[in-house]
Amino acid sequence: MSDVATFWNQRFASPEYAYGDAPNDFLRQQAGRLPPGSKVLSLGEGEGRNAVYLAGLGHQLTAVDAAWTGLAKLLQRADAAGLAVTASLADLEQYDQGEAQWDAIVSVFCHLPTPLRRQVLAAAVRALKPGGLLIMEGYTPRQLAFGTGGPKDVDMLLEPAIVQDELAGLELLQFAETERKVIEGSFHTGRSAVLQVVARKP
Ligand SMILES: C[S@@+](CC[C@H](N)C(=O)[O-])C[C@H]1O[C@@H](n2cnc3c(N)ncnc32)[C@H](O)[C@@H]1O
């Protein structure tokens, strides 16, 4: 098993939800942009809070993650809610997002080392259908001063100018570095520096 899978399997091993059971605040604010019945891919979905939320709105969800403990919790909560979510156990390095497949791709606090993030975002641009949306939130390097969650390695944080470059090919509908209170489970615990993105494939 990879180091990434080992780390995240441990984090999700306890019955509590590490990032809470409510969906991410930014995703909730942006979800109204999705047309009814959208086909949505969630990258690094973890324990399912965002996928189950979107499935509950009537969208068709595929969730990919390297941690089976997270996906097991996702499937349990989807089942309890009577919702269908497709769970794919895979490292994003190997996962094939396909070509012009998705009405939306969601990435919430899915922090990856820079070379892998470049690869995954380039693949996401290809994998969106024309008109499809990327909805993404993650911590910027300014988050290191807050210490309220996220990776401590600056290479895994979202520097807006770099991410903008990585999203070449998409039209930026919203692209803002901002500070907000992120209270999402026991690992995201306060005032934070985040990048919030909504981008559309022309
Ligand atoms: C901070 S958690 C966020 C989980 C979820 N998006 C949420 O907001 O609740 C980061 C997630 O990314 C996943 N992840 C990190 N690196 C990955 C990789 N290389 N391939 C697949 N999943 C990965 C982890 O397993 C974990 O579920």
mmCIF file with all atom_site columns, C-alpha atoms and ligand atoms in Angstrom:
data_model
loop_
_atom_site.group_PDB
_atom_site.id
_atom_site.type_symbol
_atom_site.label_atom_id
_atom_site.label_alt_id
_atom_site.label_comp_id
_atom_site.label_asym_id
_atom_site.label_entity_id
_atom_site.label_seq_id
_atom_site.pdbx_PDB_ins_code
_atom_site.Cartn_x
_atom_site.Cartn_y
_atom_site.Cartn_z
_atom_site.occupancy
_atom_site.B_iso_or_equiv
_atom_site.pdbx_formal_charge
_atom_site.auth_seq_id
_atom_site.auth_comp_id
_atom_site.auth_asym_id
_atom_site.auth_atom_id
_atom_site.pdbx_PDB_model_num
ATOM   1   C CA  . MET A 1 1   ? 0.000   0.000  0.000   1.00 0.00 ? 1   MET A CA  1
ATOM   2   C CA  . SER A 1 2   ? 1.300   3.508  -0.778  1.00 0.00 ? 2   SER A CA  1
ATOM   3   C CA  . ASP A 1 3   ? 2.284   5.930  2.005   1.00 0.00 ? 3   ASP A CA  1
ATOM   4   C CA  . VAL A 1 4   ? -0.611  8.150  0.924   1.00 0.00 ? 4   VAL A CA  1
ATOM   5   C CA  . ALA A 1 5   ? -3.156  5.343  1.306   1.00 0.00 ? 5   ALA A CA  1
ATOM   6   C CA  . THR A 1 6   ? -1.672  4.286  4.661   1.00 0.00 ? 6   THR A CA  1
ATOM   7   C CA  . PHE A 1 7   ? -1.842  7.829  6.034   1.00 0.00 ? 7   PHE A CA  1
ATOM   8   C CA  . TRP A 1 8   ? -5.436  8.443  4.938   1.00 0.00 ? 8   TRP A CA  1
ATOM   9   C CA  . ASN A 1 9   ? -6.650  4.970  5.884   1.00 0.00 ? 9   ASN A CA  1
ATOM   10  C CA  . GLN A 1 10  ? -5.473  5.679  9.425   1.00 0.00 ? 10  GLN A CA  1
ATOM   11  C CA  . ARG A 1 11  ? -7.069  9.105  9.512   1.00 0.00 ? 11  ARG A CA  1
ATOM   12  C CA  . PHE A 1 12  ? -10.455 7.715  8.513   1.00 0.00 ? 12  PHE A CA  1
ATOM   13  C CA  . ALA A 1 13  ? -10.265 4.547  10.628  1.00 0.00 ? 13  ALA A CA  1
ATOM   14  C CA  . SER A 1 14  ? -12.258 5.899  13.605  1.00 0.00 ? 14  SER A CA  1
ATOM   15  C CA  . PRO A 1 15  ? -16.054 6.079  13.466  1.00 0.00 ? 15  PRO A CA  1
ATOM   16  C CA  . GLU A 1 16  ? -16.137 9.911  13.681  1.00 0.00 ? 16  GLU A CA  1
ATOM   17  C CA  . TYR A 1 17  ? -15.969 11.951 10.486  1.00 0.00 ? 17  TYR A CA  1
ATOM   18  C CA  . ALA A 1 18  ? -12.556 13.667 10.341  1.00 0.00 ? 18  ALA A CA  1
ATOM   19  C CA  . TYR A 1 19  ? -13.966 16.592 8.310   1.00 0.00 ? 19  TYR A CA  1
ATOM   20  C CA  . GLY A 1 20  ? -17.438 16.541 9.797   1.00 0.00 ? 20  GLY A CA  1
ATOM   21  C CA  . ASP A 1 21  ? -20.600 15.189 8.247   1.00 0.00 ? 21  ASP A CA  1
ATOM   22  C CA  . ALA A 1 22  ? -21.818 18.485 6.771   1.00 0.00 ? 22  ALA A CA  1
ATOM   23  C CA  . PRO A 1 23  ? -20.733 19.324 3.228   1.00 0.00 ? 23  PRO A CA  1
ATOM   24  C CA  . ASN A 1 24  ? -17.988 21.849 2.575   1.00 0.00 ? 24  ASN A CA  1
ATOM   25  C CA  . ASP A 1 25  ? -19.281 25.437 2.890   1.00 0.00 ? 25  ASP A CA  1
ATOM   26  C CA  . PHE A 1 26  ? -17.968 26.619 -0.491  1.00 0.00 ? 26  PHE A CA  1
ATOM   27  C CA  . LEU A 1 27  ? -19.398 23.611 -2.312  1.00 0.00 ? 27  LEU A CA  1
ATOM   28  C CA  . ARG A 1 28  ? -22.780 24.240 -0.708  1.00 0.00 ? 28  ARG A CA  1
ATOM   29  C CA  . GLN A 1 29  ? -22.660 27.861 -1.878  1.00 0.00 ? 29  GLN A CA  1
ATOM   30  C CA  . GLN A 1 30  ? -21.813 26.827 -5.434  1.00 0.00 ? 30  GLN A CA  1
ATOM   31  C CA  . ALA A 1 31  ? -23.948 23.700 -5.840  1.00 0.00 ? 31  ALA A CA  1
ATOM   32  C CA  . GLY A 1 32  ? -26.838 25.678 -7.350  1.00 0.00 ? 32  GLY A CA  1
ATOM   33  C CA  . ARG A 1 33  ? -24.737 26.163 -10.469 1.00 0.00 ? 33  ARG A CA  1
ATOM   34  C CA  . LEU A 1 34  ? -25.062 22.474 -11.358 1.00 0.00 ? 34  LEU A CA  1
ATOM   35  C CA  . PRO A 1 35  ? -27.839 21.571 -13.785 1.00 0.00 ? 35  PRO A CA  1
ATOM   36  C CA  . PRO A 1 36  ? -30.269 18.921 -12.472 1.00 0.00 ? 36  PRO A CA  1
ATOM   37  C CA  . GLY A 1 37  ? -28.966 15.360 -12.716 1.00 0.00 ? 37  GLY A CA  1
ATOM   38  C CA  . SER A 1 38  ? -25.361 16.412 -13.338 1.00 0.00 ? 38  SER A CA  1
ATOM   39  C CA  . LYS A 1 39  ? -22.729 13.720 -13.709 1.00 0.00 ? 39  LYS A CA  1
ATOM   40  C CA  . VAL A 1 40  ? -20.149 14.710 -11.097 1.00 0.00 ? 40  VAL A CA  1
ATOM   41  C CA  . LEU A 1 41  ? -16.676 13.399 -10.236 1.00 0.00 ? 41  LEU A CA  1
ATOM   42  C CA  . SER A 1 42  ? -15.316 14.181 -6.765  1.00 0.00 ? 42  SER A CA  1
ATOM   43  C CA  . LEU A 1 43  ? -11.529 13.927 -6.428  1.00 0.00 ? 43  LEU A CA  1
ATOM   44  C CA  . GLY A 1 44  ? -10.116 12.890 -3.043  1.00 0.00 ? 44  GLY A CA  1
ATOM   45  C CA  . GLU A 1 45  ? -13.649 12.592 -1.702  1.00 0.00 ? 45  GLU A CA  1
ATOM   46  C CA  . GLY A 1 46  ? -12.665 10.995 1.608   1.00 0.00 ? 46  GLY A CA  1
ATOM   47  C CA  . GLU A 1 47  ? -15.561 10.009 3.857   1.00 0.00 ? 47  GLU A CA  1
ATOM   48  C CA  . GLY A 1 48  ? -18.283 11.163 1.489   1.00 0.00 ? 48  GLY A CA  1
ATOM   49  C CA  . ARG A 1 49  ? -19.693 14.342 3.007   1.00 0.00 ? 49  ARG A CA  1
ATOM   50  C CA  . ASN A 1 50  ? -19.619 16.206 -0.317  1.00 0.00 ? 50  ASN A CA  1
ATOM   51  C CA  . ALA A 1 51  ? -20.583 13.313 -2.597  1.00 0.00 ? 51  ALA A CA  1
ATOM   52  C CA  . VAL A 1 52  ? -23.538 12.323 -0.429  1.00 0.00 ? 52  VAL A CA  1
ATOM   53  C CA  . TYR A 1 53  ? -24.686 15.949 -0.281  1.00 0.00 ? 53  TYR A CA  1
ATOM   54  C CA  . LEU A 1 54  ? -24.587 16.288 -4.080  1.00 0.00 ? 54  LEU A CA  1
ATOM   55  C CA  . ALA A 1 55  ? -26.219 12.892 -4.603  1.00 0.00 ? 55  ALA A CA  1
ATOM   56  C CA  . GLY A 1 56  ? -28.976 14.071 -2.261  1.00 0.00 ? 56  GLY A CA  1
ATOM   57  C CA  . LEU A 1 57  ? -29.557 17.005 -4.617  1.00 0.00 ? 57  LEU A CA  1
ATOM   58  C CA  . GLY A 1 58  ? -30.194 14.509 -7.406  1.00 0.00 ? 58  GLY A CA  1
ATOM   59  C CA  . HIS A 1 59  ? -26.785 14.431 -9.086  1.00 0.00 ? 59  HIS A CA  1
ATOM   60  C CA  . GLN A 1 60  ? -24.959 11.280 -10.250 1.00 0.00 ? 60  GLN A CA  1
ATOM   61  C CA  . LEU A 1 61  ? -21.824 10.961 -8.168  1.00 0.00 ? 61  LEU A CA  1
ATOM   62  C CA  . THR A 1 62  ? -18.544 9.171  -8.670  1.00 0.00 ? 62  THR A CA  1
ATOM   63  C CA  . ALA A 1 63  ? -16.092 9.554  -5.789  1.00 0.00 ? 63  ALA A CA  1
ATOM   64  C CA  . VAL A 1 64  ? -12.430 8.641  -6.107  1.00 0.00 ? 64  VAL A CA  1
ATOM   65  C CA  . ASP A 1 65  ? -10.051 8.281  -3.204  1.00 0.00 ? 65  ASP A CA  1
ATOM   66  C CA  . ALA A 1 66  ? -6.951  6.298  -2.221  1.00 0.00 ? 66  ALA A CA  1
ATOM   67  C CA  . ALA A 1 67  ? -8.338  5.441  1.240   1.00 0.00 ? 67  ALA A CA  1
ATOM   68  C CA  . TRP A 1 68  ? -10.706 2.490  1.472   1.00 0.00 ? 68  TRP A CA  1
ATOM   69  C CA  . THR A 1 69  ? -11.637 3.405  5.059   1.00 0.00 ? 69  THR A CA  1
ATOM   70  C CA  . GLY A 1 70  ? -12.990 6.717  3.786   1.00 0.00 ? 70  GLY A CA  1
ATOM   71  C CA  . LEU A 1 71  ? -14.878 5.144  0.902   1.00 0.00 ? 71  LEU A CA  1
ATOM   72  C CA  . ALA A 1 72  ? -16.355 2.493  3.207   1.00 0.00 ? 72  ALA A CA  1
ATOM   73  C CA  . LYS A 1 73  ? -17.812 5.288  5.363   1.00 0.00 ? 73  LYS A CA  1
ATOM   74  C CA  . LEU A 1 74  ? -19.039 7.045  2.223   1.00 0.00 ? 74  LEU A CA  1
ATOM   75  C CA  . LEU A 1 75  ? -20.881 3.937  1.031   1.00 0.00 ? 75  LEU A CA  1
ATOM   76  C CA  . GLN A 1 76  ? -22.390 3.391  4.478   1.00 0.00 ? 76  GLN A CA  1
ATOM   77  C CA  . ARG A 1 77  ? -23.773 6.905  4.692   1.00 0.00 ? 77  ARG A CA  1
ATOM   78  C CA  . ALA A 1 78  ? -25.019 6.843  1.088   1.00 0.00 ? 78  ALA A CA  1
ATOM   79  C CA  . ASP A 1 79  ? -26.763 3.549  1.777   1.00 0.00 ? 79  ASP A CA  1
ATOM   80  C CA  . ALA A 1 80  ? -28.318 4.900  4.986   1.00 0.00 ? 80  ALA A CA  1
ATOM   81  C CA  . ALA A 1 81  ? -29.664 7.856  3.013   1.00 0.00 ? 81  ALA A CA  1
ATOM   82  C CA  . GLY A 1 82  ? -30.948 5.617  0.201   1.00 0.00 ? 82  GLY A CA  1
ATOM   83  C CA  . LEU A 1 83  ? -28.591 7.254  -2.304  1.00 0.00 ? 83  LEU A CA  1
ATOM   84  C CA  . ALA A 1 84  ? -26.375 5.701  -4.960  1.00 0.00 ? 84  ALA A CA  1
ATOM   85  C CA  . VAL A 1 85  ? -22.761 6.884  -5.202  1.00 0.00 ? 85  VAL A CA  1
ATOM   86  C CA  . THR A 1 86  ? -20.075 5.135  -7.255  1.00 0.00 ? 86  THR A CA  1
ATOM   87  C CA  . ALA A 1 87  ? -16.902 4.779  -5.203  1.00 0.00 ? 87  ALA A CA  1
ATOM   88  C CA  . SER A 1 88  ? -13.561 4.244  -6.944  1.00 0.00 ? 88  SER A CA  1
ATOM   89  C CA  . LEU A 1 89  ? -10.603 3.166  -4.837  1.00 0.00 ? 89  LEU A CA  1
ATOM   90  C CA  . ALA A 1 90  ? -7.595  4.568  -6.678  1.00 0.00 ? 90  ALA A CA  1
ATOM   91  C CA  . ASP A 1 91  ? -4.601  6.805  -6.357  1.00 0.00 ? 91  ASP A CA  1
ATOM   92  C CA  . LEU A 1 92  ? -5.176  9.920  -8.430  1.00 0.00 ? 92  LEU A CA  1
ATOM   93  C CA  . GLU A 1 93  ? -1.806  9.321  -10.050 1.00 0.00 ? 93  GLU A CA  1
ATOM   94  C CA  . GLN A 1 94  ? -3.303  6.305  -11.821 1.00 0.00 ? 94  GLN A CA  1
ATOM   95  C CA  . TYR A 1 95  ? -6.974  7.256  -12.023 1.00 0.00 ? 95  TYR A CA  1
ATOM   96  C CA  . ASP A 1 96  ? -8.263  7.890  -15.544 1.00 0.00 ? 96  ASP A CA  1
ATOM   97  C CA  . GLN A 1 97  ? -10.782 10.770 -15.437 1.00 0.00 ? 97  GLN A CA  1
ATOM   98  C CA  . GLY A 1 98  ? -11.672 10.177 -19.091 1.00 0.00 ? 98  GLY A CA  1
ATOM   99  C CA  . GLU A 1 99  ? -12.399 12.659 -21.876 1.00 0.00 ? 99  GLU A CA  1
ATOM   100 C CA  . ALA A 1 100 ? -15.370 15.060 -21.918 1.00 0.00 ? 100 ALA A CA  1
ATOM   101 C CA  . GLN A 1 101 ? -17.153 12.865 -19.338 1.00 0.00 ? 101 GLN A CA  1
ATOM   102 C CA  . TRP A 1 102 ? -18.288 15.089 -16.494 1.00 0.00 ? 102 TRP A CA  1
ATOM   103 C CA  . ASP A 1 103 ? -20.707 17.973 -15.996 1.00 0.00 ? 103 ASP A CA  1
ATOM   104 C CA  . ALA A 1 104 ? -18.692 18.915 -12.910 1.00 0.00 ? 104 ALA A CA  1
ATOM   105 C CA  . ILE A 1 105 ? -15.513 17.932 -11.118 1.00 0.00 ? 105 ILE A CA  1
ATOM   106 C CA  . VAL A 1 106 ? -15.182 18.741 -7.424  1.00 0.00 ? 106 VAL A CA  1
ATOM   107 C CA  . SER A 1 107 ? -11.944 19.030 -5.477  1.00 0.00 ? 107 SER A CA  1
ATOM   108 C CA  . VAL A 1 108 ? -12.268 19.999 -1.810  1.00 0.00 ? 108 VAL A CA  1
ATOM   109 C CA  . PHE A 1 109 ? -9.095  20.148 0.274   1.00 0.00 ? 109 PHE A CA  1
ATOM   110 C CA  . CYS A 1 110 ? -7.588  17.513 -2.008  1.00 0.00 ? 110 CYS A CA  1
ATOM   111 C CA  . HIS A 1 111 ? -3.987  18.633 -1.536  1.00 0.00 ? 111 HIS A CA  1
ATOM   112 C CA  . LEU A 1 112 ? -1.450  16.885 -3.738  1.00 0.00 ? 112 LEU A CA  1
ATOM   113 C CA  . PRO A 1 113 ? 2.266   17.348 -4.399  1.00 0.00 ? 113 PRO A CA  1
ATOM   114 C CA  . THR A 1 114 ? 2.761   19.899 -7.208  1.00 0.00 ? 114 THR A CA  1
ATOM   115 C CA  . PRO A 1 115 ? 3.657   17.478 -10.035 1.00 0.00 ? 115 PRO A CA  1
ATOM   116 C CA  . LEU A 1 116 ? 0.627   15.304 -9.258  1.00 0.00 ? 116 LEU A CA  1
ATOM   117 C CA  . ARG A 1 117 ? -1.678  18.321 -8.846  1.00 0.00 ? 117 ARG A CA  1
ATOM   118 C CA  . ARG A 1 118 ? -0.566  19.560 -12.304 1.00 0.00 ? 118 ARG A CA  1
ATOM   119 C CA  . GLN A 1 119 ? -1.274  16.142 -13.784 1.00 0.00 ? 119 GLN A CA  1
ATOM   120 C CA  . VAL A 1 120 ? -4.667  15.812 -12.084 1.00 0.00 ? 120 VAL A CA  1
ATOM   121 C CA  . LEU A 1 121 ? -5.842  19.337 -12.966 1.00 0.00 ? 121 LEU A CA  1
ATOM   122 C CA  . ALA A 1 122 ? -4.749  18.931 -16.602 1.00 0.00 ? 122 ALA A CA  1
ATOM   123 C CA  . ALA A 1 123 ? -6.664  15.642 -16.694 1.00 0.00 ? 123 ALA A CA  1
ATOM   124 C CA  . ALA A 1 124 ? -9.693  17.363 -15.128 1.00 0.00 ? 124 ALA A CA  1
ATOM   125 C CA  . VAL A 1 125 ? -9.669  20.034 -17.847 1.00 0.00 ? 125 VAL A CA  1
ATOM   126 C CA  . ARG A 1 126 ? -9.754  17.267 -20.484 1.00 0.00 ? 126 ARG A CA  1
ATOM   127 C CA  . ALA A 1 127 ? -12.349 15.253 -18.571 1.00 0.00 ? 127 ALA A CA  1
ATOM   128 C CA  . LEU A 1 128 ? -14.955 18.018 -18.272 1.00 0.00 ? 128 LEU A CA  1
ATOM   129 C CA  . LYS A 1 129 ? -17.653 18.181 -20.910 1.00 0.00 ? 129 LYS A CA  1
ATOM   130 C CA  . PRO A 1 130 ? -17.917 21.490 -22.772 1.00 0.00 ? 130 PRO A CA  1
ATOM   131 C CA  . GLY A 1 131 ? -19.779 23.759 -20.357 1.00 0.00 ? 131 GLY A CA  1
ATOM   132 C CA  . GLY A 1 132 ? -18.699 21.576 -17.405 1.00 0.00 ? 132 GLY A CA  1
ATOM   133 C CA  . LEU A 1 133 ? -17.579 23.137 -14.124 1.00 0.00 ? 133 LEU A CA  1
ATOM   134 C CA  . LEU A 1 134 ? -14.610 22.640 -11.850 1.00 0.00 ? 134 LEU A CA  1
ATOM   135 C CA  . ILE A 1 135 ? -15.424 23.548 -8.249  1.00 0.00 ? 135 ILE A CA  1
ATOM   136 C CA  . MET A 1 136 ? -12.387 23.613 -6.004  1.00 0.00 ? 136 MET A CA  1
ATOM   137 C CA  . GLU A 1 137 ? -11.401 24.859 -2.569  1.00 0.00 ? 137 GLU A CA  1
ATOM   138 C CA  . GLY A 1 138 ? -8.071  24.384 -0.846  1.00 0.00 ? 138 GLY A CA  1
ATOM   139 C CA  . TYR A 1 139 ? -5.602  26.095 1.440   1.00 0.00 ? 139 TYR A CA  1
ATOM   140 C CA  . THR A 1 140 ? -3.027  28.577 0.135   1.00 0.00 ? 140 THR A CA  1
ATOM   141 C CA  . PRO A 1 141 ? 0.520   28.974 1.522   1.00 0.00 ? 141 PRO A CA  1
ATOM   142 C CA  . ARG A 1 142 ? -0.819  31.785 3.787   1.00 0.00 ? 142 ARG A CA  1
ATOM   143 C CA  . GLN A 1 143 ? -2.564  29.003 5.737   1.00 0.00 ? 143 GLN A CA  1
ATOM   144 C CA  . LEU A 1 144 ? 0.767   28.014 7.297   1.00 0.00 ? 144 LEU A CA  1
ATOM   145 C CA  . ALA A 1 145 ? 0.530   31.105 9.526   1.00 0.00 ? 145 ALA A CA  1
ATOM   146 C CA  . PHE A 1 146 ? -2.950  30.148 10.771  1.00 0.00 ? 146 PHE A CA  1
ATOM   147 C CA  . GLY A 1 147 ? -2.171  26.534 11.667  1.00 0.00 ? 147 GLY A CA  1
ATOM   148 C CA  . THR A 1 148 ? -5.844  25.567 11.636  1.00 0.00 ? 148 THR A CA  1
ATOM   149 C CA  . GLY A 1 149 ? -5.558  22.643 9.230   1.00 0.00 ? 149 GLY A CA  1
ATOM   150 C CA  . GLY A 1 150 ? -4.108  21.357 5.986   1.00 0.00 ? 150 GLY A CA  1
ATOM   151 C CA  . PRO A 1 151 ? -0.678  20.148 4.945   1.00 0.00 ? 151 PRO A CA  1
ATOM   152 C CA  . LYS A 1 152 ? 2.412   21.771 6.424   1.00 0.00 ? 152 LYS A CA  1
ATOM   153 C CA  . ASP A 1 153 ? 4.353   21.287 3.186   1.00 0.00 ? 153 ASP A CA  1
ATOM   154 C CA  . VAL A 1 154 ? 4.099   24.443 1.077   1.00 0.00 ? 154 VAL A CA  1
ATOM   155 C CA  . ASP A 1 155 ? 4.466   22.367 -2.086  1.00 0.00 ? 155 ASP A CA  1
ATOM   156 C CA  . MET A 1 156 ? 1.018   20.881 -1.440  1.00 0.00 ? 156 MET A CA  1
ATOM   157 C CA  . LEU A 1 157 ? -0.711  24.230 -0.928  1.00 0.00 ? 157 LEU A CA  1
ATOM   158 C CA  . LEU A 1 158 ? -2.495  26.203 -3.658  1.00 0.00 ? 158 LEU A CA  1
ATOM   159 C CA  . GLU A 1 159 ? -0.558  29.269 -4.801  1.00 0.00 ? 159 GLU A CA  1
ATOM   160 C CA  . PRO A 1 160 ? -3.181  31.140 -6.854  1.00 0.00 ? 160 PRO A CA  1
ATOM   161 C CA  . ALA A 1 161 ? -0.898  32.277 -9.704  1.00 0.00 ? 161 ALA A CA  1
ATOM   162 C CA  . ILE A 1 162 ? 0.372   28.722 -10.162 1.00 0.00 ? 162 ILE A CA  1
ATOM   163 C CA  . VAL A 1 163 ? -3.094  27.172 -10.030 1.00 0.00 ? 163 VAL A CA  1
ATOM   164 C CA  . GLN A 1 164 ? -4.381  29.730 -12.522 1.00 0.00 ? 164 GLN A CA  1
ATOM   165 C CA  . ASP A 1 165 ? -1.675  28.588 -14.897 1.00 0.00 ? 165 ASP A CA  1
ATOM   166 C CA  . GLU A 1 166 ? -2.583  24.941 -14.291 1.00 0.00 ? 166 GLU A CA  1
ATOM   167 C CA  . LEU A 1 167 ? -6.209  25.672 -15.197 1.00 0.00 ? 167 LEU A CA  1
ATOM   168 C CA  . ALA A 1 168 ? -5.358  27.138 -18.612 1.00 0.00 ? 168 ALA A CA  1
ATOM   169 C CA  . GLY A 1 169 ? -8.162  26.109 -20.928 1.00 0.00 ? 169 GLY A CA  1
ATOM   170 C CA  . LEU A 1 170 ? -10.920 26.888 -18.419 1.00 0.00 ? 170 LEU A CA  1
ATOM   171 C CA  . GLU A 1 171 ? -12.838 30.146 -18.055 1.00 0.00 ? 171 GLU A CA  1
ATOM   172 C CA  . LEU A 1 172 ? -12.570 31.392 -14.478 1.00 0.00 ? 172 LEU A CA  1
ATOM   173 C CA  . LEU A 1 173 ? -16.029 32.312 -13.164 1.00 0.00 ? 173 LEU A CA  1
ATOM   174 C CA  . GLN A 1 174 ? -14.768 32.744 -9.619  1.00 0.00 ? 174 GLN A CA  1
ATOM   175 C CA  . PHE A 1 175 ? -11.145 32.691 -8.573  1.00 0.00 ? 175 PHE A CA  1
ATOM   176 C CA  . ALA A 1 176 ? -10.394 34.249 -5.208  1.00 0.00 ? 176 ALA A CA  1
ATOM   177 C CA  . GLU A 1 177 ? -7.889  33.874 -2.441  1.00 0.00 ? 177 GLU A CA  1
ATOM   178 C CA  . THR A 1 178 ? -9.775  34.685 0.712   1.00 0.00 ? 178 THR A CA  1
ATOM   179 C CA  . GLU A 1 179 ? -9.767  34.249 4.467   1.00 0.00 ? 179 GLU A CA  1
ATOM   180 C CA  . ARG A 1 180 ? -12.688 32.482 6.084   1.00 0.00 ? 180 ARG A CA  1
ATOM   181 C CA  . LYS A 1 181 ? -13.506 30.427 9.136   1.00 0.00 ? 181 LYS A CA  1
ATOM   182 C CA  . VAL A 1 182 ? -13.291 26.760 8.167   1.00 0.00 ? 182 VAL A CA  1
ATOM   183 C CA  . ILE A 1 183 ? -14.889 24.673 10.897  1.00 0.00 ? 183 ILE A CA  1
ATOM   184 C CA  . GLU A 1 184 ? -15.196 21.312 9.168   1.00 0.00 ? 184 GLU A CA  1
ATOM   185 C CA  . GLY A 1 185 ? -14.520 18.418 11.537  1.00 0.00 ? 185 GLY A CA  1
ATOM   186 C CA  . SER A 1 186 ? -11.690 18.137 14.044  1.00 0.00 ? 186 SER A CA  1
ATOM   187 C CA  . PHE A 1 187 ? -8.910  18.761 11.489  1.00 0.00 ? 187 PHE A CA  1
ATOM   188 C CA  . HIS A 1 188 ? -10.208 22.052 10.040  1.00 0.00 ? 188 HIS A CA  1
ATOM   189 C CA  . THR A 1 189 ? -10.645 24.296 12.992  1.00 0.00 ? 189 THR A CA  1
ATOM   190 C CA  . GLY A 1 190 ? -10.695 28.030 12.420  1.00 0.00 ? 190 GLY A CA  1
ATOM   191 C CA  . ARG A 1 191 ? -9.668  31.104 10.478  1.00 0.00 ? 191 ARG A CA  1
ATOM   192 C CA  . SER A 1 192 ? -8.034  29.970 7.252   1.00 0.00 ? 192 SER A CA  1
ATOM   193 C CA  . ALA A 1 193 ? -6.471  31.153 4.008   1.00 0.00 ? 193 ALA A CA  1
ATOM   194 C CA  . VAL A 1 194 ? -8.133  29.430 1.076   1.00 0.00 ? 194 VAL A CA  1
ATOM   195 C CA  . LEU A 1 195 ? -8.359  29.571 -2.688  1.00 0.00 ? 195 LEU A CA  1
ATOM   196 C CA  . GLN A 1 196 ? -11.894 29.208 -4.036  1.00 0.00 ? 196 GLN A CA  1
ATOM   197 C CA  . VAL A 1 197 ? -12.394 28.392 -7.702  1.00 0.00 ? 197 VAL A CA  1
ATOM   198 C CA  . VAL A 1 198 ? -15.290 27.877 -10.046 1.00 0.00 ? 198 VAL A CA  1
ATOM   199 C CA  . ALA A 1 199 ? -14.127 27.411 -13.634 1.00 0.00 ? 199 ALA A CA  1
ATOM   200 C CA  . ARG A 1 200 ? -15.976 26.409 -16.788 1.00 0.00 ? 200 ARG A CA  1
ATOM   201 C CA  . LYS A 1 201 ? -14.775 24.510 -19.819 1.00 0.00 ? 201 LYS A CA  1
ATOM   202 C CA  . PRO A 1 202 ? -15.671 26.542 -22.914 1.00 0.00 ? 202 PRO A CA  1
HETATM 203 C C1  . LIG B 2 .   ? -8.195  16.587 3.616   1.00 0.00 ? 1   LIG B C1  1
HETATM 204 S S1  . LIG B 2 .   ? -8.971  15.155 2.952   1.00 0.00 ? 1   LIG B S1  1
HETATM 205 C C2  . LIG B 2 .   ? -10.417 15.877 2.224   1.00 0.00 ? 1   LIG B C2  1
HETATM 206 C C3  . LIG B 2 .   ? -11.505 14.877 2.005   1.00 0.00 ? 1   LIG B C3  1
HETATM 207 C C4  . LIG B 2 .   ? -12.766 15.434 1.372   1.00 0.00 ? 1   LIG B C4  1
HETATM 208 N N1  . LIG B 2 .   ? -12.520 16.045 0.092   1.00 0.00 ? 1   LIG B N1  1
HETATM 209 C C5  . LIG B 2 .   ? -13.456 16.394 2.296   1.00 0.00 ? 1   LIG B C5  1
HETATM 210 O O1  . LIG B 2 .   ? -13.442 17.601 2.017   1.00 0.00 ? 1   LIG B O1  1
HETATM 211 O O2  . LIG B 2 .   ? -14.015 15.958 3.293   1.00 0.00 ? 1   LIG B O2  1
HETATM 212 C C6  . LIG B 2 .   ? -7.947  14.775 1.524   1.00 0.00 ? 1   LIG B C6  1
HETATM 213 C C7  . LIG B 2 .   ? -8.420  13.553 0.743   1.00 0.00 ? 1   LIG B C7  1
HETATM 214 O O3  . LIG B 2 .   ? -7.632  13.381 -0.430  1.00 0.00 ? 1   LIG B O3  1
HETATM 215 C C8  . LIG B 2 .   ? -7.333  12.010 -0.580  1.00 0.00 ? 1   LIG B C8  1
HETATM 216 N N2  . LIG B 2 .   ? -6.067  11.874 -1.321  1.00 0.00 ? 1   LIG B N2  1
HETATM 217 C C9  . LIG B 2 .   ? -4.894  12.480 -1.025  1.00 0.00 ? 1   LIG B C9  1
HETATM 218 N N3  . LIG B 2 .   ? -3.959  12.126 -1.934  1.00 0.00 ? 1   LIG B N3  1
HETATM 219 C C10 . LIG B 2 .   ? -4.571  11.274 -2.809  1.00 0.00 ? 1   LIG B C10 1
HETATM 220 C C11 . LIG B 2 .   ? -4.135  10.573 -3.944  1.00 0.00 ? 1   LIG B C11 1
HETATM 221 N N4  . LIG B 2 .   ? -2.873  10.667 -4.384  1.00 0.00 ? 1   LIG B N4  1
HETATM 222 N N5  . LIG B 2 .   ? -5.024  9.790  -4.602  1.00 0.00 ? 1   LIG B N5  1
HETATM 223 C C12 . LIG B 2 .   ? -6.307  9.680  -4.150  1.00 0.00 ? 1   LIG B C12 1
HETATM 224 N N6  . LIG B 2 .   ? -6.770  10.326 -3.081  1.00 0.00 ? 1   LIG B N6  1
HETATM 225 C C13 . LIG B 2 .   ? -5.916  11.110 -2.410  1.00 0.00 ? 1   LIG B C13 1
HETATM 226 C C14 . LIG B 2 .   ? -7.225  11.482 0.827   1.00 0.00 ? 1   LIG B C14 1
HETATM 227 O O4  . LIG B 2 .   ? -7.379  10.085 0.909   1.00 0.00 ? 1   LIG B O4  1
HETATM 228 C C15 . LIG B 2 .   ? -8.319  12.258 1.532   1.00 0.00 ? 1   LIG B C15 1
HETATM 229 O O5  . LIG B 2 .   ? -9.535  11.581 1.452   1.00 0.00 ? 1   LIG B O5  1
#
